[in-house]
Amino acid sequence: MTSFNLCSYSNTNAIFMNADIADEMRLDGIYDLVRDGKWTYDKLKEYAQAAYRDLNGNTAPDLGDQFGFCPGSGKNAWVNAVVGAGLSDDIMHKDSNDYFVYELSDKMYDVLEMYYNMVHEQYVYNGEGGVKFEETPHLFHDGKLSDMLGYRELEFDFSVLPIPKYDESQDSYYCRTYDTFFTMAPTTCTKTELCGAALEALSYKAHTDLLPAYINDTLQVKLVRDEESAEMIRIALDTRTISLAEAYMFSLWGNYNLYSNYICGTNSSPASYIDSVKTQTETQIAEMNETFKELIDRQR
């Protein structure tokens, strides 16, 4: 995640809060919750549940209502909960030889079950593809920092918050970043020192010129509606994290497959779904390790 890779910053995920709805609810002190390390999914669920309103009176949650939480990135949002819980290296771990091995923690099962239960509550709009921040009233909205470029004309005020912790015992917030791309040199490259120097120069120029303009000026000044949001953006950027499994095994552990088959499917047991893809996961990891071994052998 070098400095010239702007996607690492612009695709950092955050929670956007409709400040007008928050004011109506007298929802004070949320920034202090973040600062005190107490901004958790339990808090998000508590406030989101209180925000739900059956505006059209038909007793069924639909787009005519006010929701507490709308996953704006739709199928992407479950990965935020996994990364936010500090599980970015769950699923894939390095062994003593620096090759990947497959392993899941008990916490991974707990996080997936928590997210499944949350998005099936009445106060969450979980429609296919998500919903835009301005399309239907809702308190919390999941998205990425670059989405703020489209929020200049919003008719309501909004605030920015980091991805919540799973619980208060975590040592830090962790905000997912994705589609950051890898910088690679082909194995046929013979001028590795020149290649390294060029990449270092690009990183230096981005660090000194590009990022300050994008972060300190655009994100934290021009696009925010309050000073506290600028502080929250800094927290999100300082804790940005890539999920190894999502980066290497998108088809199995990325946005769509698990979301469609578990989160939105009829199978409410994370254990049974994960067991069903265990063989595929282990096979894909073995194939990757074999590729890495071949690359190492070529360099010897």
XYZ file of N, CA, C and O in Angstrom, residues 15 17 22 29 41 48 51-52 61 66 72 84 87 106 110 125 154 158 160 170 188 228 230 256 269 292 296:
108
model
N -18.141 4.642 7.865
C -19.581 4.730 8.096
C -19.976 6.198 8.000
O -19.397 7.053 8.683
N -22.904 8.999 8.604
C -24.085 9.167 9.451
C -24.881 10.394 9.016
O -24.319 11.471 8.816
N -29.594 12.129 13.246
C -28.933 12.010 14.539
C -29.351 13.141 15.477
O -29.569 12.928 16.678
N -22.626 12.759 21.441
C -21.472 12.072 22.007
C -20.913 10.931 21.201
O -20.069 10.181 21.695
N -20.066 -2.492 16.944
C -21.254 -2.903 16.202
C -22.484 -2.959 17.108
O -23.610 -2.732 16.648
N -29.182 2.233 15.322
C -29.906 1.946 14.075
C -31.317 1.445 14.371
O -32.281 1.821 13.687
N -33.547 4.255 15.203
C -33.789 5.194 14.099
C -34.892 4.743 13.155
O -35.423 5.551 12.387
N -35.265 3.452 13.180
C -36.234 2.949 12.209
C -37.611 3.591 12.410
O -38.115 3.707 13.524
N -41.205 -3.316 6.333
C -40.051 -2.494 5.947
C -39.882 -2.452 4.433
O -39.824 -3.495 3.772
N -37.961 4.931 6.970
C -36.661 5.419 7.414
C -35.949 4.266 8.102
O -36.479 3.676 9.044
N -24.448 0.651 1.979
C -24.396 1.358 0.703
C -23.616 0.625 -0.350
O -23.898 0.744 -1.540
N -13.100 -5.110 10.321
C -13.280 -4.264 11.502
C -13.091 -5.003 12.802
O -12.753 -4.406 13.827
N -9.820 -9.227 11.793
C -9.644 -10.568 11.222
C -9.127 -10.513 9.786
O -9.452 -11.375 8.973
N -12.348 -18.963 16.019
C -13.733 -18.989 16.516
C -14.398 -17.623 16.343
O -15.607 -17.531 16.093
N -18.189 -16.116 14.894
C -19.024 -15.209 15.692
C -19.353 -13.933 14.923
O -20.493 -13.447 14.958
N -31.944 -1.984 5.798
C -32.342 -2.232 4.417
C -31.222 -2.997 3.737
O -30.105 -2.506 3.594
N -25.621 17.071 -1.114
C -26.601 16.485 -0.203
C -27.390 17.587 0.506
O -26.819 18.589 0.958
N -24.024 15.464 7.050
C -23.569 14.112 7.352
C -22.264 14.166 8.126
O -21.541 15.165 8.100
N -18.757 11.578 9.370
C -17.965 10.423 8.993
C -17.480 9.714 10.256
O -17.033 10.358 11.202
N -11.039 -4.802 21.624
C -10.057 -4.661 20.551
C -9.079 -3.540 20.848
O -9.450 -2.515 21.415
N 10.881 -11.462 -15.622
C 11.885 -11.262 -16.673
C 12.641 -9.947 -16.521
O 13.560 -9.673 -17.288
N -15.049 17.504 13.330
C -14.843 16.180 13.921
C -14.716 15.097 12.852
O -13.982 14.123 13.023
N -13.254 15.322 10.054
C -11.867 15.308 9.580
C -11.003 14.433 10.480
O -10.134 13.686 10.008
N -18.853 -11.202 -3.114
C -20.121 -11.676 -3.648
C -20.487 -13.100 -3.269
O -21.635 -13.380 -2.938
N -26.350 -20.718 9.155
C -25.249 -21.231 9.962
C -23.922 -20.951 9.278
O -23.623 -21.533 8.241
N 4.003 -19.630 -5.916
C 5.051 -18.892 -5.202
C 6.351 -19.700 -5.153
O 7.451 -19.148 -5.301
N 10.071 -18.585 -6.612
C 11.284 -18.594 -5.789
C 12.367 -19.440 -6.443
O 13.550 -19.066 -6.474
